[in-house]
Coordinates of N, CA, C and O and ligand atoms in Angstrom, one line a residue:
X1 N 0.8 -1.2 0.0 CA 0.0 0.0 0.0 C 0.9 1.3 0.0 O 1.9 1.4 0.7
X2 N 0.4 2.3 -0.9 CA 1.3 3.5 -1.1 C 0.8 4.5 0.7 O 0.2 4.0 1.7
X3 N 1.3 5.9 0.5 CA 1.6 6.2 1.6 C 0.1 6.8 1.9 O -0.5 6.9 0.8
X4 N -0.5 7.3 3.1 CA -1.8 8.0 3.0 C -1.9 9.3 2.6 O -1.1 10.2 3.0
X5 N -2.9 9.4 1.9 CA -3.0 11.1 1.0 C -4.5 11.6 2.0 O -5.4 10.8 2.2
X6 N -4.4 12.9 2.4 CA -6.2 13.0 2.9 C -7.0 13.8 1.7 O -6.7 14.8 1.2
X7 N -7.8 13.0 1.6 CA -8.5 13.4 0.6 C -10.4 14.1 1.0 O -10.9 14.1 2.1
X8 N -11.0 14.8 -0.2 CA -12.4 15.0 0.6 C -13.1 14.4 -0.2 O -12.9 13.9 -1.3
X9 N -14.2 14.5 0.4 CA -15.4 14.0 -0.5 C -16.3 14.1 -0.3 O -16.8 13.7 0.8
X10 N -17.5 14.9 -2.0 CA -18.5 15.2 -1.6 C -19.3 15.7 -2.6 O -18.6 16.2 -3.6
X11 N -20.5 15.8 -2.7 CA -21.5 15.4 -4.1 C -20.7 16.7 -4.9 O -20.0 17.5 -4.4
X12 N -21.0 16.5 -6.4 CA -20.9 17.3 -7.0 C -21.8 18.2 -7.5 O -22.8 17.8 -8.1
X13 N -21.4 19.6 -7.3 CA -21.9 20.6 -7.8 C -21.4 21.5 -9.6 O -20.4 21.3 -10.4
X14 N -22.7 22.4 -9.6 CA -22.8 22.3 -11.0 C -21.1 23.6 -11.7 O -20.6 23.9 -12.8
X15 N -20.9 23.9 -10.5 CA -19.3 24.9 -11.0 C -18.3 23.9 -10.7 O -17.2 24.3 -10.4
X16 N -18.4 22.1 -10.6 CA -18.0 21.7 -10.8 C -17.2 21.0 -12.7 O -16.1 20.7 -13.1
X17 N -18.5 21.1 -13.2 CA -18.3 20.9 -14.7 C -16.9 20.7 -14.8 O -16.2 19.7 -14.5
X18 N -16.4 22.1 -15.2 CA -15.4 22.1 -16.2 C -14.2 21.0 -15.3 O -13.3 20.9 -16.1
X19 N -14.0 20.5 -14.6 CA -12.8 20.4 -13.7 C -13.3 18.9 -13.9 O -12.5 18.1 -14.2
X20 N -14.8 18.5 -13.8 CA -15.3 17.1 -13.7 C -15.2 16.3 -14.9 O -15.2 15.1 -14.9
X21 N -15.1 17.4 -16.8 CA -15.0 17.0 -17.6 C -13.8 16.8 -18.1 O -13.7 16.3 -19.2
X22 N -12.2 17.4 -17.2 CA -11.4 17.4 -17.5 C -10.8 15.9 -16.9 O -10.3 14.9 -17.5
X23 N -10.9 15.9 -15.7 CA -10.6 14.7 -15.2 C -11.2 13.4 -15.5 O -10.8 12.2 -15.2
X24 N -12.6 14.0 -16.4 CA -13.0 12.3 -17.0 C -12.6 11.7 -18.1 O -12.8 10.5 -18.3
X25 N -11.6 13.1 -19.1 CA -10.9 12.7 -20.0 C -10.2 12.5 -19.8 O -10.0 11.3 -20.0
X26 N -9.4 13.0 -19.4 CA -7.8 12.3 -18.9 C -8.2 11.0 -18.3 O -7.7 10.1 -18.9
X27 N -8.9 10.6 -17.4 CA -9.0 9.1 -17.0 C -9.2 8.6 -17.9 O -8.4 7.7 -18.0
X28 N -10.1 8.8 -19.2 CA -10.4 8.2 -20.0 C -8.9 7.2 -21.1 O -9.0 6.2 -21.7
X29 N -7.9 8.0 -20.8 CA -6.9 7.7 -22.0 C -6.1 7.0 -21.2 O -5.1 6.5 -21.7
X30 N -6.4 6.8 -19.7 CA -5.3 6.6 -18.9 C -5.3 4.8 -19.0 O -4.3 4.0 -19.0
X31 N -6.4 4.4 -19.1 CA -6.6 2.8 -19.3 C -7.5 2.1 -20.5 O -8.1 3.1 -21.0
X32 N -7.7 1.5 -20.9 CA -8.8 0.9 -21.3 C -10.0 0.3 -21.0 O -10.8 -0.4 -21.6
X33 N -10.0 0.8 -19.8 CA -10.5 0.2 -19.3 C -12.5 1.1 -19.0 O -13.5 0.6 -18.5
X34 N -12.4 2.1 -19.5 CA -13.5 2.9 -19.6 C -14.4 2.4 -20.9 O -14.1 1.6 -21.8
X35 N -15.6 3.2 -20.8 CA -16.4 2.7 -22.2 C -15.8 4.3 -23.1 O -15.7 4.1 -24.3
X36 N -15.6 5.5 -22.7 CA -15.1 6.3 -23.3 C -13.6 6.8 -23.6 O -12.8 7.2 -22.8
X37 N -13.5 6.6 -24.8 CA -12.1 7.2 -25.0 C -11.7 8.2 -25.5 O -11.9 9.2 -24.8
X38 N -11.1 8.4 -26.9 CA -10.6 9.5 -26.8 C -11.7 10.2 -27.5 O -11.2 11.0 -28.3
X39 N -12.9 10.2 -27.6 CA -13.8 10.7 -28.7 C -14.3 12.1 -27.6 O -14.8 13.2 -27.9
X40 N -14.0 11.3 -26.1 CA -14.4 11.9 -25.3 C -15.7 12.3 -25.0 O -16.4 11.4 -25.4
X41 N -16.3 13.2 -24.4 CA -17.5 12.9 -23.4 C -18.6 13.9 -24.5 O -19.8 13.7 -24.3
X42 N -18.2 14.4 -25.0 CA -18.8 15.0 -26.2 C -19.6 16.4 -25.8 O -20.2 17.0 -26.7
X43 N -19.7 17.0 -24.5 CA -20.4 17.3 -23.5 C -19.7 18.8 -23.3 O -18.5 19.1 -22.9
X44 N -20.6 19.6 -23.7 CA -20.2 21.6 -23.3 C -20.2 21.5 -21.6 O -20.8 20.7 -20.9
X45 N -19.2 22.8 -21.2 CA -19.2 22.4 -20.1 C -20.6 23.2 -19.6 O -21.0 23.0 -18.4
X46 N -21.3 23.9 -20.3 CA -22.2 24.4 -19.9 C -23.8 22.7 -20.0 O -24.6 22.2 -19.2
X47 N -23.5 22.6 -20.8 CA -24.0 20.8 -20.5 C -24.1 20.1 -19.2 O -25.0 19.7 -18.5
X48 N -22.7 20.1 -19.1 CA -22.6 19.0 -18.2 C -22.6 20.0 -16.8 O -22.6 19.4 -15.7
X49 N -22.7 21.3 -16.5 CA -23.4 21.8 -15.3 C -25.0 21.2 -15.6 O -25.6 20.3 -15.1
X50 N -25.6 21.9 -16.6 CA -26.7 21.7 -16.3 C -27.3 19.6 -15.7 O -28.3 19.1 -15.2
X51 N -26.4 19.3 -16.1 CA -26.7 17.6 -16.0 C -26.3 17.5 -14.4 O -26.9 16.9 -13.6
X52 N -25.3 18.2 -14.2 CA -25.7 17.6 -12.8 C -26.2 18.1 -11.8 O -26.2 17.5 -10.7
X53 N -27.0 19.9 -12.1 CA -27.6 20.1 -11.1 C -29.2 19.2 -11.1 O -30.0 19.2 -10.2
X54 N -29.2 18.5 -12.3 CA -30.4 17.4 -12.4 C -30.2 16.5 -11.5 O -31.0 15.9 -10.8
X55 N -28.8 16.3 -11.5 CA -27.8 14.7 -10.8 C -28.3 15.3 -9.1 O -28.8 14.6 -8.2
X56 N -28.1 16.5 -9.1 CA -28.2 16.6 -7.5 C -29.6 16.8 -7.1 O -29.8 16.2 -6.0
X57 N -30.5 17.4 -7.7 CA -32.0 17.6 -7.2 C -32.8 16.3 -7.3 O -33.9 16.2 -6.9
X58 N -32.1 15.1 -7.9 CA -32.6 13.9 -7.8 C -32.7 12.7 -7.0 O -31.7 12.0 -6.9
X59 N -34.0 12.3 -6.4 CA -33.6 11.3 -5.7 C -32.8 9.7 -5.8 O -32.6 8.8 -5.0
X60 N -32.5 9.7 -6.9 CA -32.2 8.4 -7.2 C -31.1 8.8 -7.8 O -30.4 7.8 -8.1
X61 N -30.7 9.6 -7.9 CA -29.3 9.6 -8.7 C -27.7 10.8 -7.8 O -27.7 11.9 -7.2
X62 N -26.6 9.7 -8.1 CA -25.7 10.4 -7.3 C -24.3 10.6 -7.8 O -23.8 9.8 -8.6
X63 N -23.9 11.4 -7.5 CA -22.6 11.9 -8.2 C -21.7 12.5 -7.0 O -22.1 13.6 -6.6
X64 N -20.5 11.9 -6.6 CA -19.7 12.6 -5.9 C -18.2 12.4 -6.2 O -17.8 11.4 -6.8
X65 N -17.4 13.3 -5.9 CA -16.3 13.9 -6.3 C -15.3 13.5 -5.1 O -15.4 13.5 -3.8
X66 N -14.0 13.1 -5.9 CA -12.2 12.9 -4.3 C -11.6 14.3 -5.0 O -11.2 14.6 -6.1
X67 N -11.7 14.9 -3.9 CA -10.8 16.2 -3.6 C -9.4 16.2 -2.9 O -9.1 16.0 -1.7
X68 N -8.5 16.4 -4.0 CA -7.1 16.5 -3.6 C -6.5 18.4 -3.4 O -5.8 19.1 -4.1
X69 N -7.2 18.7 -2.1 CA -6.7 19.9 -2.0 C -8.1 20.6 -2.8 O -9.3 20.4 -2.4
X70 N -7.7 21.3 -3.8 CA -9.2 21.9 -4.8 C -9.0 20.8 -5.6 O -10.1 20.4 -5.7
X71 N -8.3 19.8 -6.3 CA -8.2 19.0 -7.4 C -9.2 18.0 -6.9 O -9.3 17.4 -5.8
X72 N -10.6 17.9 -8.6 CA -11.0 16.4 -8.4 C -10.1 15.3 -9.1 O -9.8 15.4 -10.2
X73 N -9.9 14.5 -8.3 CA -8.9 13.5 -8.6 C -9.8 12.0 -8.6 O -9.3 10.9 -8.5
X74 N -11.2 12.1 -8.8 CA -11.4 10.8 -8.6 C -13.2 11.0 -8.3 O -13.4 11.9 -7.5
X75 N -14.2 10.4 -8.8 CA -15.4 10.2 -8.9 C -16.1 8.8 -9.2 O -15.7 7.9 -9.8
X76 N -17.5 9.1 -8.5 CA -18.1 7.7 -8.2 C -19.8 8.3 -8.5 O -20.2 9.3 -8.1
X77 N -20.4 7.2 -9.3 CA -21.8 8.0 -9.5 C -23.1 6.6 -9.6 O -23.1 5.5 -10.2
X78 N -23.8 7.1 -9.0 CA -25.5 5.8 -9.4 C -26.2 6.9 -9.9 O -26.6 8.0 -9.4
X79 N -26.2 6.1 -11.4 CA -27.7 7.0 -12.0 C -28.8 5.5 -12.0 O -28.6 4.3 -12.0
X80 N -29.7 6.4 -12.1 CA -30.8 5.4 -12.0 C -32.3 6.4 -12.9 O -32.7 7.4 -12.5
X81 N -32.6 5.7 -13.9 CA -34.1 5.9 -15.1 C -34.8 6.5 -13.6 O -34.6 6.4 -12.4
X82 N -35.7 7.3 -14.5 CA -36.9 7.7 -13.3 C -38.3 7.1 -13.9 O -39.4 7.5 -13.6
X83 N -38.1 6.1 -14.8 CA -39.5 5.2 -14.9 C -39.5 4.2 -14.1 O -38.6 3.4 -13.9
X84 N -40.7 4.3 -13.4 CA -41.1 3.7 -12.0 C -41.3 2.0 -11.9 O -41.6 1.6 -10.8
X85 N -41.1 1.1 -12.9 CA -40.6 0.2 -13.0 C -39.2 -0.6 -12.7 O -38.9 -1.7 -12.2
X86 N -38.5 0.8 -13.3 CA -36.6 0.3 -13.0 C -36.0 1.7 -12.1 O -34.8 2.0 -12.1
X87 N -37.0 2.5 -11.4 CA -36.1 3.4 -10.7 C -35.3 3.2 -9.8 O -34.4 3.9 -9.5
X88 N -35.6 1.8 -8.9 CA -34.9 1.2 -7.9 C -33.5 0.9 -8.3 O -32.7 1.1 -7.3
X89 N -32.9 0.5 -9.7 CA -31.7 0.2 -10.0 C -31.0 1.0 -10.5 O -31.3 1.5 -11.6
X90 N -29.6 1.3 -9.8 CA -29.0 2.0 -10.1 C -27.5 1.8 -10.6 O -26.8 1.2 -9.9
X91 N -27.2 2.3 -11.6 CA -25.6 2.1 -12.4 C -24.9 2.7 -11.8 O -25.1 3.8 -11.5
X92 N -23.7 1.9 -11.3 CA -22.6 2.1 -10.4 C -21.6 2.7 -12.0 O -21.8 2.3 -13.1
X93 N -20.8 3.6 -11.7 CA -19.5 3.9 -12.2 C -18.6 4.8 -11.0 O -19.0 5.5 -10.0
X94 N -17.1 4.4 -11.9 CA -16.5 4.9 -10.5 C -15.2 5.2 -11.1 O -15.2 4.8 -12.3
X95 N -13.8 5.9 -10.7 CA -12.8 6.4 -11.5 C -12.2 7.1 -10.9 O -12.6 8.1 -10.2
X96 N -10.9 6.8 -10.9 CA -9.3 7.1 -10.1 C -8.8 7.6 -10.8 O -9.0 6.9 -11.8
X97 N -7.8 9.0 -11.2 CA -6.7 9.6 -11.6 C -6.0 8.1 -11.3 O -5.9 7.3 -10.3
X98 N -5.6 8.1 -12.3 CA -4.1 7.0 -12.2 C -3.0 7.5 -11.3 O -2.5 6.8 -10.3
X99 N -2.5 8.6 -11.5 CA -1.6 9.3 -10.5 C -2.0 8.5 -8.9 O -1.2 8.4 -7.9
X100 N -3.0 8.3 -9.0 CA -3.7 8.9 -7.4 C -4.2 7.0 -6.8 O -4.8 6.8 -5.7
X101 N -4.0 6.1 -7.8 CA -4.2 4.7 -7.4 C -3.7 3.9 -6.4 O -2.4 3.9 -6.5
X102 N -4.2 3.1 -5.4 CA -3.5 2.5 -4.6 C -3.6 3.2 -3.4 O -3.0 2.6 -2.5
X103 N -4.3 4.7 -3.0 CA -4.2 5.1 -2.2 C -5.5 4.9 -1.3 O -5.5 5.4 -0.2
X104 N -6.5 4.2 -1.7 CA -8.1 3.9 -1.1 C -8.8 4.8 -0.9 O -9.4 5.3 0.0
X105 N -8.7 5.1 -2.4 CA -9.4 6.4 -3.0 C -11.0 5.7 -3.5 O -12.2 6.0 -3.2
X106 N -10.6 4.6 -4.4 CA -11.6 3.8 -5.1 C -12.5 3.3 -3.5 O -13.7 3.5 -3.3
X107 N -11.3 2.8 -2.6 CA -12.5 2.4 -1.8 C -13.0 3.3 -0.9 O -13.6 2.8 0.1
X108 N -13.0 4.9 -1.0 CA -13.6 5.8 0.0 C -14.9 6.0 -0.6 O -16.0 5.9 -0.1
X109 N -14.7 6.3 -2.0 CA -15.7 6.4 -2.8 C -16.8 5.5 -3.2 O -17.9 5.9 -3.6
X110 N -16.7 4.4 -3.1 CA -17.0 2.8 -3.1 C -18.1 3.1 -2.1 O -19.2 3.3 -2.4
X111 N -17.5 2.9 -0.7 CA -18.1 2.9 0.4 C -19.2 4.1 0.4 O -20.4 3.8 0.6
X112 N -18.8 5.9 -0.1 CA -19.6 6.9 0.1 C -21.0 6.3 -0.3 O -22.0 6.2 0.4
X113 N -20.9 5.7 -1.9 CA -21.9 5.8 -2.5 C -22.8 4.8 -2.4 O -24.0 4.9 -2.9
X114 N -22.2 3.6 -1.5 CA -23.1 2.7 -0.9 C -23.7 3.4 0.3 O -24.9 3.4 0.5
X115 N -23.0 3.9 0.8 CA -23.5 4.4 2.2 C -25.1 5.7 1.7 O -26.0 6.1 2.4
X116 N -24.8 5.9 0.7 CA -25.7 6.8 -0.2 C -27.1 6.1 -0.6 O -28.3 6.4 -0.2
X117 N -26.5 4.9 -1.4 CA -28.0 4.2 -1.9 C -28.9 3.5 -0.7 O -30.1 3.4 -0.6
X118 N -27.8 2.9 0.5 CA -28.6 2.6 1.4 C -29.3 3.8 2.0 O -30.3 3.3 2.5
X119 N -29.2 4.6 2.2 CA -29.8 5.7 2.9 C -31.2 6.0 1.8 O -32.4 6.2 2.0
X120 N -30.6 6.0 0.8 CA -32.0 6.7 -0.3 C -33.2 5.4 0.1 O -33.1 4.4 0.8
X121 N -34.1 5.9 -0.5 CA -35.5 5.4 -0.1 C -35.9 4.8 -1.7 O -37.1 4.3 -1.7
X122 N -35.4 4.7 -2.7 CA -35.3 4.1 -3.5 C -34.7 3.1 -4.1 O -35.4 2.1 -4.6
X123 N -33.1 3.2 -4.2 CA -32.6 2.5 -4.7 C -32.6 1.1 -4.0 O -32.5 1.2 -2.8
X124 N -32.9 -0.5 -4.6 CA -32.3 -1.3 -3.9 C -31.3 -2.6 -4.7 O -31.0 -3.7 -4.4
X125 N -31.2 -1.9 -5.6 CA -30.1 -3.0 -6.4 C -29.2 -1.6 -7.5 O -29.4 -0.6 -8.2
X126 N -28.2 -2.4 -6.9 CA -27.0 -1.6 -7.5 C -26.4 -2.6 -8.5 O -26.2 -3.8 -8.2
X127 N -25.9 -1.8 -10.4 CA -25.5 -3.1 -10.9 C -24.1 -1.9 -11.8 O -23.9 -0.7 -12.0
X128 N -23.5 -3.3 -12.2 CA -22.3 -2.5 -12.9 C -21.6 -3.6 -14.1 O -21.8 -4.8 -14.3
X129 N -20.7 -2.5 -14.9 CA -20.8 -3.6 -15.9 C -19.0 -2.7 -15.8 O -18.6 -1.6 -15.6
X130 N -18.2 -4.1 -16.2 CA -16.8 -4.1 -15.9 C -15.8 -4.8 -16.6 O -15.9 -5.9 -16.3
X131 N -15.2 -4.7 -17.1 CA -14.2 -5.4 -18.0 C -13.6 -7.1 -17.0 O -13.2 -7.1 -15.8
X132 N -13.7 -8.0 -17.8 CA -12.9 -9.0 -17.2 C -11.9 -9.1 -16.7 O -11.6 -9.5 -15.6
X133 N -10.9 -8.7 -17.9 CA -9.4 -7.9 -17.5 C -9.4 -7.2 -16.5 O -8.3 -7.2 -15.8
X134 N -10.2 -6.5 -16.1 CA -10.0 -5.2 -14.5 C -10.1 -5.8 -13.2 O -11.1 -5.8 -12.5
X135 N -8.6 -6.5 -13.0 CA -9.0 -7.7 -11.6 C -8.7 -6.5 -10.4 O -8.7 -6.9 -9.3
X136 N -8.4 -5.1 -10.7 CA -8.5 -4.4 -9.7 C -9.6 -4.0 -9.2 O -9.7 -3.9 -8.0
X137 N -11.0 -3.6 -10.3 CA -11.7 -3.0 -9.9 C -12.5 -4.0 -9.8 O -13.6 -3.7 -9.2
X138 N -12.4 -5.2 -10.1 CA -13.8 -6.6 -9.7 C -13.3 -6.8 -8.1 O -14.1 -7.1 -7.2
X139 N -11.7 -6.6 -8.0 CA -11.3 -7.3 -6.4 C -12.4 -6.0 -5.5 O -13.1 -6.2 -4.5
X140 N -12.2 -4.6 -6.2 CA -12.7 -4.1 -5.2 C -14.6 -4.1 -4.9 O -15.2 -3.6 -3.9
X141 N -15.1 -4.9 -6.4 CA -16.5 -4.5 -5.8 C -16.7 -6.2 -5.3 O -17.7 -6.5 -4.6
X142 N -15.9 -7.0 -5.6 CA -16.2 -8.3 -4.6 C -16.2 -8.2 -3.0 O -16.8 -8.8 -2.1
X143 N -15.3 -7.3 -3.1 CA -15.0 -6.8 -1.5 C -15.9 -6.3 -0.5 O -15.8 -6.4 0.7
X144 N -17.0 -5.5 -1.4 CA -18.0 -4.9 -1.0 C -19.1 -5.6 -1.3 O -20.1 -4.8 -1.3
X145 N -19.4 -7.3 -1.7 CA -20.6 -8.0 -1.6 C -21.3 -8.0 -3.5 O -22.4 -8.6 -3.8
X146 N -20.4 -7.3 -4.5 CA -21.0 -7.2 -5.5 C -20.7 -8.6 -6.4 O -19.5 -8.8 -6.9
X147 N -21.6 -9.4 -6.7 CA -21.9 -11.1 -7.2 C -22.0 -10.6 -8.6 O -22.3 -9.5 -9.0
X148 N -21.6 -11.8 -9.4 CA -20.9 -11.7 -10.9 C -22.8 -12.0 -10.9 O -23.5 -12.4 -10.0
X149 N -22.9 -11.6 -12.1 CA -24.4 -12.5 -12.9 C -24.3 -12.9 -14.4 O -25.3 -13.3 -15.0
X150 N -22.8 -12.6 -14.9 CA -23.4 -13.0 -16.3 C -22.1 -12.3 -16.6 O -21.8 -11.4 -15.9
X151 N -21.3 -12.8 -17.7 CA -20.1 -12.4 -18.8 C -20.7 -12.4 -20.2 O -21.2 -13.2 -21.0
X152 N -20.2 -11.1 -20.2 CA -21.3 -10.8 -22.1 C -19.7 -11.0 -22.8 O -18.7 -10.5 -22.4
X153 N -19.9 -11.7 -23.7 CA -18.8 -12.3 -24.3 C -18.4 -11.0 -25.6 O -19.5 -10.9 -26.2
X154 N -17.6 -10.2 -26.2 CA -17.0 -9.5 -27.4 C -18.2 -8.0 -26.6 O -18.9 -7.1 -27.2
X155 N -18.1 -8.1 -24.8 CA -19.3 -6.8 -24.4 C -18.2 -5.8 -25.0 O -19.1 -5.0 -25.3
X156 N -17.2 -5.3 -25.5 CA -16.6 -4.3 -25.5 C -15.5 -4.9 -26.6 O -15.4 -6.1 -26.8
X157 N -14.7 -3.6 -27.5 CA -13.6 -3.6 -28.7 C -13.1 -2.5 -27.8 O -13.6 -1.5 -27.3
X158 N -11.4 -3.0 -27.9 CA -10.5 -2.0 -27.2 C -9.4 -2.2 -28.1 O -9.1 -3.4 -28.4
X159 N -8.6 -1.2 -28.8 CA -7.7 -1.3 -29.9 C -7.7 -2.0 -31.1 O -6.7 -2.2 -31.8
X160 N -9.5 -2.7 -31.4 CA -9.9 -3.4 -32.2 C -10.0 -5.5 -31.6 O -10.5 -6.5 -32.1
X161 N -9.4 -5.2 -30.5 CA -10.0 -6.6 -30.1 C -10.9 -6.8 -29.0 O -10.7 -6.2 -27.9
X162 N -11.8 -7.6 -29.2 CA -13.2 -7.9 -28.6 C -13.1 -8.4 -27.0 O -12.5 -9.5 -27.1
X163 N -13.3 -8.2 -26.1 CA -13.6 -8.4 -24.5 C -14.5 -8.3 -24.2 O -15.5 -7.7 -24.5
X164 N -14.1 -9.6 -22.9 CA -15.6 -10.1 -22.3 C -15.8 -9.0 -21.1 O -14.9 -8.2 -20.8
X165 N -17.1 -9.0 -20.5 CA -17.5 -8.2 -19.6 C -18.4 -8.5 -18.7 O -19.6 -8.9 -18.9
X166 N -17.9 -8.1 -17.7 CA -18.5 -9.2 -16.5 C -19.9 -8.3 -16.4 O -19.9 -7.2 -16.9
X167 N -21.3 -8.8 -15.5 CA -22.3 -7.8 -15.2 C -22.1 -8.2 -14.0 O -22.0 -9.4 -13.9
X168 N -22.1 -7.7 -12.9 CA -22.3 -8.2 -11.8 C -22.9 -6.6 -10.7 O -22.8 -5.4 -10.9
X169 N -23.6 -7.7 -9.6 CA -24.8 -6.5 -8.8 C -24.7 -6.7 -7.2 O -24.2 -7.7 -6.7
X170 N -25.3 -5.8 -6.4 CA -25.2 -5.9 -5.1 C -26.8 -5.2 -4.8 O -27.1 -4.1 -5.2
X171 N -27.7 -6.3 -4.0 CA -28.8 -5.7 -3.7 C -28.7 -5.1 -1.9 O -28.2 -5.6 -0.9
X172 N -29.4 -4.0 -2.1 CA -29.1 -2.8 -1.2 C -30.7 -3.8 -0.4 O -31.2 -3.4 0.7
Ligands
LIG11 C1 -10.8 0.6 -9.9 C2 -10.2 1.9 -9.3 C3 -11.4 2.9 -9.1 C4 -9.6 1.6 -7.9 O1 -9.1 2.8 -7.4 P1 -7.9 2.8 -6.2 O2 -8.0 4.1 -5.6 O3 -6.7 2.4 -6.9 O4 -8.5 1.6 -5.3 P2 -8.0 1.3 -3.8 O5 -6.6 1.8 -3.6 O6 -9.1 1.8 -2.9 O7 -8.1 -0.3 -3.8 C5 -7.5 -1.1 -4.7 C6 -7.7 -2.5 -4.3 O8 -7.3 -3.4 -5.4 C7 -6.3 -4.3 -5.0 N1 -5.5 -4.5 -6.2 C8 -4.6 -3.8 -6.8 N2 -4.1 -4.3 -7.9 C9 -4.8 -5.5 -8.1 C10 -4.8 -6.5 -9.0 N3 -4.0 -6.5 -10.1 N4 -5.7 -7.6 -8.8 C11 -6.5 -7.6 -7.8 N5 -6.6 -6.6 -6.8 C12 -5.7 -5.6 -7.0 C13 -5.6 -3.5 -3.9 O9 -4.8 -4.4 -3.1 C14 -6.8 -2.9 -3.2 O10 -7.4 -3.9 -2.4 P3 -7.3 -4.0 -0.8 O11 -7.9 -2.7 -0.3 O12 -8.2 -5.2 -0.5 O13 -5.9 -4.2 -0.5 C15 -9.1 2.5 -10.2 O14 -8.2 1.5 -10.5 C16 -9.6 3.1 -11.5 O15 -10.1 4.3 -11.6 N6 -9.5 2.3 -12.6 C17 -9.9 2.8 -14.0 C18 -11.4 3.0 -14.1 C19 -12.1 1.8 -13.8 O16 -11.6 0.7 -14.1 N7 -13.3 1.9 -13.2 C20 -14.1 0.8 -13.0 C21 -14.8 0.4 -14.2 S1 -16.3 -0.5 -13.9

């Protein structure tokens, strides 16, 4: 384990944007491990405020930020449909500055946003979809109770070759 960094954390707001869309591209290039790459997020930053003052006035949906000093260095988000049949389930994503890996960053944020959906009055199944190859980020959602359900076989093309992808879920 690398050395301890203190970090903050805490939902994102909408003069967040510009800072939230830079650090999603740079994560983006830093692995393959995202569904976005360099095409990038396609998103004005005046966009992506308005998207997450939606993200925050909503009950089912969450977005929070790792603060290194003013730097976000790292975010974790459950969106979840607001059609009343699937509002309960919510899409886990989550994402480390590489710089910043190894420091239990993934798992502060991990933990926030569980500690989030159990508190909400809606959500009760949390699901995510993950590269096979990513035995860091599967060690850490096994860790926290999240059960494989299914490997979608060619789910993703990364440099033109086809990967499986695990689906796996944690009911809240
Ligand atoms: C997954 C990710 C969020 C983890 O962030 P992090 O801050 O490095 O995570 P932490 O330091 O909290 O924990 C890492 C854990 O993985 C373990 N680990 C590290 N390398 C590993 C490997 N190759 N195989 C298995 N486990 C590994 C560490 O030991 C640690 O577990 P422990 O706490 O039980 O010791 C980060 O690697 C990331 O952003 N990856 C790119 C984006 C991504 O893959 N997101 C998930 C897509 S669904």
């Amino acid at each position: 384990m690398r050395e301890k960094i203190e970090i903050g954390i805490r939902e994102a707001i909408p003069t967040d944007a510009k800072a939230l869309l830079n650090c999603l591209e740079k994560t983006a290039l830093q692995t393959g491990f995202m569904t976005m790459g360099e095409e990038g997020s396609g998103l004005t930053v005046e966009e992506e405020s308005r998207y997450i003052a939606k993200l925050y006035d909503s009950p089912n949906n969450c977005l929070i930020v790792a603060l290194l000093d003013d730097k976000i260095i790292g975010m974790a988000s459950i969106h979840a449909s607001d059609k009343p049949k699937i509002n309960h389930i919510g899409e886990l994503g989550i994402v480390v500055d590489k710089e910043y890996w190894g420091f239990k960053i993934g798992t502060e944020l991990l933990e926030e946003v569980l500690r989030w959906a159990e508190d909400s009055e809606t959500i009760n199944r949390i699901e995510l979809k993950v590269q096979q190859r990513n035995e860091r980020a599967i060690h850490l959602y096994e860790k926290y109770g999240f059960e494989l359900e299914g490997v979608m076989q060619r789910g993703v093309r990364d440099d033109g070759e086809f990967l499986p992808v695990c689906m796996m879920s944690k009911l809240i």
